[in-house]
mmCIF file of C-alpha atoms in Angstrom:
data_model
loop_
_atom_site.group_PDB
_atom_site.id
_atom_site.type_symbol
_atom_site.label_atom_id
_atom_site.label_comp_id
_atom_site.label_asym_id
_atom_site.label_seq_id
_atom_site.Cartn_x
_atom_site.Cartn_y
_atom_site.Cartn_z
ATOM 1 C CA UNK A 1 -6.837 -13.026 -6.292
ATOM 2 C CA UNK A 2 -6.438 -9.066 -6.395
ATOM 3 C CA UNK A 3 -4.421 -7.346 -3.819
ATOM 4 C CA UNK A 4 -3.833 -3.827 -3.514
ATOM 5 C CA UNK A 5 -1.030 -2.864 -1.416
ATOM 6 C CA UNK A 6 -1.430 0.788 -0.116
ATOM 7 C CA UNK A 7 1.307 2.850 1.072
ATOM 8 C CA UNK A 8 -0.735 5.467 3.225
ATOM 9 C CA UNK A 9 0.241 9.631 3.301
ATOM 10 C CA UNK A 10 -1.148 12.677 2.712
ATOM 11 C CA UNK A 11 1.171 14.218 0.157
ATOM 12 C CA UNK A 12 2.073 10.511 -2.138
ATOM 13 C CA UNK A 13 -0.098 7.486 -1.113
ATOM 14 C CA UNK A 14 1.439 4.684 -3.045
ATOM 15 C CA UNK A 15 -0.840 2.040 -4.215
ATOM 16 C CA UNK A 16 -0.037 -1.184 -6.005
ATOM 17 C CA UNK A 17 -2.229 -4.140 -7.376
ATOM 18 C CA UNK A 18 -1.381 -7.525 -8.158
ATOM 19 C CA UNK A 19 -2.767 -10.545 -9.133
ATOM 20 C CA UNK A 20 -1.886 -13.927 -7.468
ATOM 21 C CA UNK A 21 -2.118 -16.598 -9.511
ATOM 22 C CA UNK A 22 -1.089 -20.093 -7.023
ATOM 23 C CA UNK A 23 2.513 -18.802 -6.624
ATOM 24 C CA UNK A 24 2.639 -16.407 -9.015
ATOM 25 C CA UNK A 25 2.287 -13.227 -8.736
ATOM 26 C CA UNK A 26 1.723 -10.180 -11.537
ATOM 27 C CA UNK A 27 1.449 -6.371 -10.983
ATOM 28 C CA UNK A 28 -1.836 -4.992 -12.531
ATOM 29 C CA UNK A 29 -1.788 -1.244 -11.946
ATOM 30 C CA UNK A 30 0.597 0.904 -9.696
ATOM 31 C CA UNK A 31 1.895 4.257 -8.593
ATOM 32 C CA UNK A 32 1.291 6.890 -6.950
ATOM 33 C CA UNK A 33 -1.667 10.034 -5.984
ATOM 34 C CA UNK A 34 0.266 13.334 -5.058
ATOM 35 C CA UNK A 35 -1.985 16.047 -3.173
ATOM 36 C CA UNK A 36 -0.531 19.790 -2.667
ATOM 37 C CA UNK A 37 0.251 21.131 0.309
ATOM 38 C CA UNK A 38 -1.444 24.496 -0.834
ATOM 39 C CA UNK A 39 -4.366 22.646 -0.276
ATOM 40 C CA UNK A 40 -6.094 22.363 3.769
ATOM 41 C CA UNK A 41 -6.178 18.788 4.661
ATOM 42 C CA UNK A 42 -9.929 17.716 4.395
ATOM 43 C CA UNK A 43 -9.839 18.448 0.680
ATOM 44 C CA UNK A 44 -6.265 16.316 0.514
ATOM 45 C CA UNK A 45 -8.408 13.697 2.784
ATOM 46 C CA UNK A 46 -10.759 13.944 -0.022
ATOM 47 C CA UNK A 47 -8.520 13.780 -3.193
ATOM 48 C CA UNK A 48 -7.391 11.053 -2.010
ATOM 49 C CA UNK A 49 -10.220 9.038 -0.953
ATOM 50 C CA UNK A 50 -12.045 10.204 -4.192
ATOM 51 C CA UNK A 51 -9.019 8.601 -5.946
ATOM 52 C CA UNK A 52 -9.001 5.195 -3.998
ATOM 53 C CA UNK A 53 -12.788 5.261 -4.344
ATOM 54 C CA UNK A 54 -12.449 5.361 -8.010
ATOM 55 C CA UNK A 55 -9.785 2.860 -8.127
ATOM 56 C CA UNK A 56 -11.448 0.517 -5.991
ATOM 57 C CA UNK A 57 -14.963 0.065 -8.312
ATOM 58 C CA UNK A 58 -13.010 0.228 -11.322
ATOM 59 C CA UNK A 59 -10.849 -2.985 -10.177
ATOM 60 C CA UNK A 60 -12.918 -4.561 -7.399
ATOM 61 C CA UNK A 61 -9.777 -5.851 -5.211
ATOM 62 C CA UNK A 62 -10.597 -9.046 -3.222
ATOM 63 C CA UNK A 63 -8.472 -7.153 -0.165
ATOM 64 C CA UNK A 64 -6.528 -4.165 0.466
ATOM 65 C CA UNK A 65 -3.416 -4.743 2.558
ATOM 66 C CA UNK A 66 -1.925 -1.259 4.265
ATOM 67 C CA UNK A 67 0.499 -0.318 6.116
ATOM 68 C CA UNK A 68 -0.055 -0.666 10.108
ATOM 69 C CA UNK A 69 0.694 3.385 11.791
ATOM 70 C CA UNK A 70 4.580 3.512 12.543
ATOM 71 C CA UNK A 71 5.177 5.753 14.998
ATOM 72 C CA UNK A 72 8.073 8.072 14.710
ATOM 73 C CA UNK A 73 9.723 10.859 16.314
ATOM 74 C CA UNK A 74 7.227 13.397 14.065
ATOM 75 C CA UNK A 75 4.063 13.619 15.826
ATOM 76 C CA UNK A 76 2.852 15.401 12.865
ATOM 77 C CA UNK A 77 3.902 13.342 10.184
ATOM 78 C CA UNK A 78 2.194 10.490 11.975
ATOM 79 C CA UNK A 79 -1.170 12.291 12.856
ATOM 80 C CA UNK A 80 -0.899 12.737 9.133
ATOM 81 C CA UNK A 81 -0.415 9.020 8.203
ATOM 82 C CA UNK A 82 -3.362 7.967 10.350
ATOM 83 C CA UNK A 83 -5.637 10.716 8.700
ATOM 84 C CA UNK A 84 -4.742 8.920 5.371
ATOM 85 C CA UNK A 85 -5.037 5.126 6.559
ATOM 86 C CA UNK A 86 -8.409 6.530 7.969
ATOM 87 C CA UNK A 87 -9.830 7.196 4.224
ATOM 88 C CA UNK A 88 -8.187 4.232 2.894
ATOM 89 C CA UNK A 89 -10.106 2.118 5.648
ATOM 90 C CA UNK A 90 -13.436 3.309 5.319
ATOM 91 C CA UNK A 91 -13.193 2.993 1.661
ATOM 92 C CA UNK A 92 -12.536 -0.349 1.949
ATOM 93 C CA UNK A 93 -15.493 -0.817 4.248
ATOM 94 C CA UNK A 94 -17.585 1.145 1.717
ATOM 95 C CA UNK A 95 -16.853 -1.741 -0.682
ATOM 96 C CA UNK A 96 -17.307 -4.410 1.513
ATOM 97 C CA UNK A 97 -13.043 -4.924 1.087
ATOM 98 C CA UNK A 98 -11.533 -6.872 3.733
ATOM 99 C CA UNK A 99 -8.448 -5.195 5.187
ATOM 100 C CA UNK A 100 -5.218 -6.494 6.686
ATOM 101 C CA UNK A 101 -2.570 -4.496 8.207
ATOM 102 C CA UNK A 102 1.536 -5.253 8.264
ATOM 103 C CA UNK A 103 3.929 -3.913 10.026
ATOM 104 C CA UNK A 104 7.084 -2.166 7.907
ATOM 105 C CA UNK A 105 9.173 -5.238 9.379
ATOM 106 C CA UNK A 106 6.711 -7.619 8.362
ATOM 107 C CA UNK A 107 6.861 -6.227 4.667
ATOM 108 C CA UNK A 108 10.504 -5.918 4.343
ATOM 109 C CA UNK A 109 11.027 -9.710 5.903
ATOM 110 C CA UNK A 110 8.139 -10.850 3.255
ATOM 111 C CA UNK A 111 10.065 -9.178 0.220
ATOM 112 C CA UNK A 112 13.660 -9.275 1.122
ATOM 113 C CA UNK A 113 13.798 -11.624 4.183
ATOM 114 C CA UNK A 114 15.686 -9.196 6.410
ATOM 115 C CA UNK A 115 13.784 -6.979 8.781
ATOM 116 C CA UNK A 116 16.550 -4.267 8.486
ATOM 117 C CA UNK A 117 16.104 -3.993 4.764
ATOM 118 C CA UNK A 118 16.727 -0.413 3.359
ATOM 119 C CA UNK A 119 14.232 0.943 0.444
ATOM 120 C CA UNK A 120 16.668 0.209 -2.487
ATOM 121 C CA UNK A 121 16.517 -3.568 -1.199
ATOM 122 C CA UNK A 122 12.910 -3.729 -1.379
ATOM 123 C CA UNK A 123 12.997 -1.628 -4.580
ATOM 124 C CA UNK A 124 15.725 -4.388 -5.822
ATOM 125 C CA UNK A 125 13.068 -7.094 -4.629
ATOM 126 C CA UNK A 126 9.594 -5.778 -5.707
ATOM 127 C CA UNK A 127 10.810 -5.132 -9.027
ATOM 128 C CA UNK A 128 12.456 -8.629 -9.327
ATOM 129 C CA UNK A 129 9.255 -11.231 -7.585
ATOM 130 C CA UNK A 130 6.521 -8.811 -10.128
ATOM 131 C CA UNK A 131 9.154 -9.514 -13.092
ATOM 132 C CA UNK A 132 8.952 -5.335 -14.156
ATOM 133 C CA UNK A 133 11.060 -4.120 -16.475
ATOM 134 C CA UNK A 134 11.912 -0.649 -14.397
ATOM 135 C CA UNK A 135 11.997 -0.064 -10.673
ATOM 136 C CA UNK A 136 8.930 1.259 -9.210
ATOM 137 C CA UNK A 137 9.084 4.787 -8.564
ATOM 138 C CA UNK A 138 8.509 7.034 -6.092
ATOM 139 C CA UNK A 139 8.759 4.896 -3.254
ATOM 140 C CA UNK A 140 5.630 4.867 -1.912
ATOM 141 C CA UNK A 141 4.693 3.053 -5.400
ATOM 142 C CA UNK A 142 7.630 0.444 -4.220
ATOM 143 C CA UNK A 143 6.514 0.370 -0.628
ATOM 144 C CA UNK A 144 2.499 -0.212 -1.723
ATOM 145 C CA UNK A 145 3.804 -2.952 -4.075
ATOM 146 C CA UNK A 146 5.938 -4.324 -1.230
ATOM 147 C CA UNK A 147 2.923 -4.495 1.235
ATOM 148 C CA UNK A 148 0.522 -6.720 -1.606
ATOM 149 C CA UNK A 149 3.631 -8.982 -1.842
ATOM 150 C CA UNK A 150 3.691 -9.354 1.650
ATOM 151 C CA UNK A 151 0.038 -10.223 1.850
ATOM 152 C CA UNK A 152 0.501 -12.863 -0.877
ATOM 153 C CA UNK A 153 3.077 -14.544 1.075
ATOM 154 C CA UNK A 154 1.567 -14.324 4.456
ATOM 155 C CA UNK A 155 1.194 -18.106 5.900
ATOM 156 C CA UNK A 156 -1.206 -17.570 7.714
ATOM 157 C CA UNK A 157 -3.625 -14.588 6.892
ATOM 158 C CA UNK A 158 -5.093 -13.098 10.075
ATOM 159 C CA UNK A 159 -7.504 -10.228 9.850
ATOM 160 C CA UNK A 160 -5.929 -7.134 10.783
ATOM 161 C CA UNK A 161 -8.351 -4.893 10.944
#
């Protein structure tokens, strides 16, 4: 099975596929689309969604897992996020992709087993369960690797979206 894990955000959207294999699991194709901040944010929205777009006929993922919207004190930041998990949601539905959604506790209790896990613990982890040689960088690559490892573990796989 293909999963890509996507870590949404307007400026770096982390992506990361993997194949699972019964319990094992491989990373196919990771990293990370940067968009400037020059740029007004519907042609960001659409970088970005052109990207994913591409990415998703040239691979054909079984499901996209994503980040659920975190809330934090930066309204902005957050309106942001949810502009980005927008385009990553309807290109999923584009290609008939089913989506699930985790929670950043859900991820970092998947990967690391503690809820309270800081990034260079899931970093630690992600590189370690895909077998990779280097740690996954920027974050957001680690994060959207963390998410499709979090799908491949989940129990019990209820539709999130």
């Amino acid at each position: 099975m293909l999963i890509l894990g996507i870590d949404p955000g307007t400026a770096i959207m982390g992506y990361g596929l993997i194949e699972k294999k019964g319990h094992n699991l491989k990373a196919i194709e990771y990293g990370c689309w940067r968009t400037s901040s020059d740029l007004a944010m519907p042609y960001r929205l659409e970088i970005l969604y052109n990207r994913l777009e591409n990415f998703l006929l040239k691979y054909s993922p079984e499901v996209l897992a994503v980040e659920e919207l975190f809330f934090n004190r930066n309204a902005t930041t957050a309106i942001a996020v949810g502009q980005a998990r927008g385009i990553v949601l309807l290109a999923a539905a584009r290609n008939n992709i089913e989506v699930y959604e985790y929670t950043p506790l859900q991820v970092k209790q998947a990967v690391v087993g503690y809820g309270k896990a800081d990034k260079h613990q899931i970093q630690f982890m992600v590189r370690a369960l895909l077998s990779l040689t280097e740690t996954p960088k920027p974050d957001d690559t680690a994060d959207a690797l963390a998410i499709a490892i979090c799908h491949a573990h989940s129990q019990h796989q209820l539709r999130g979206i």
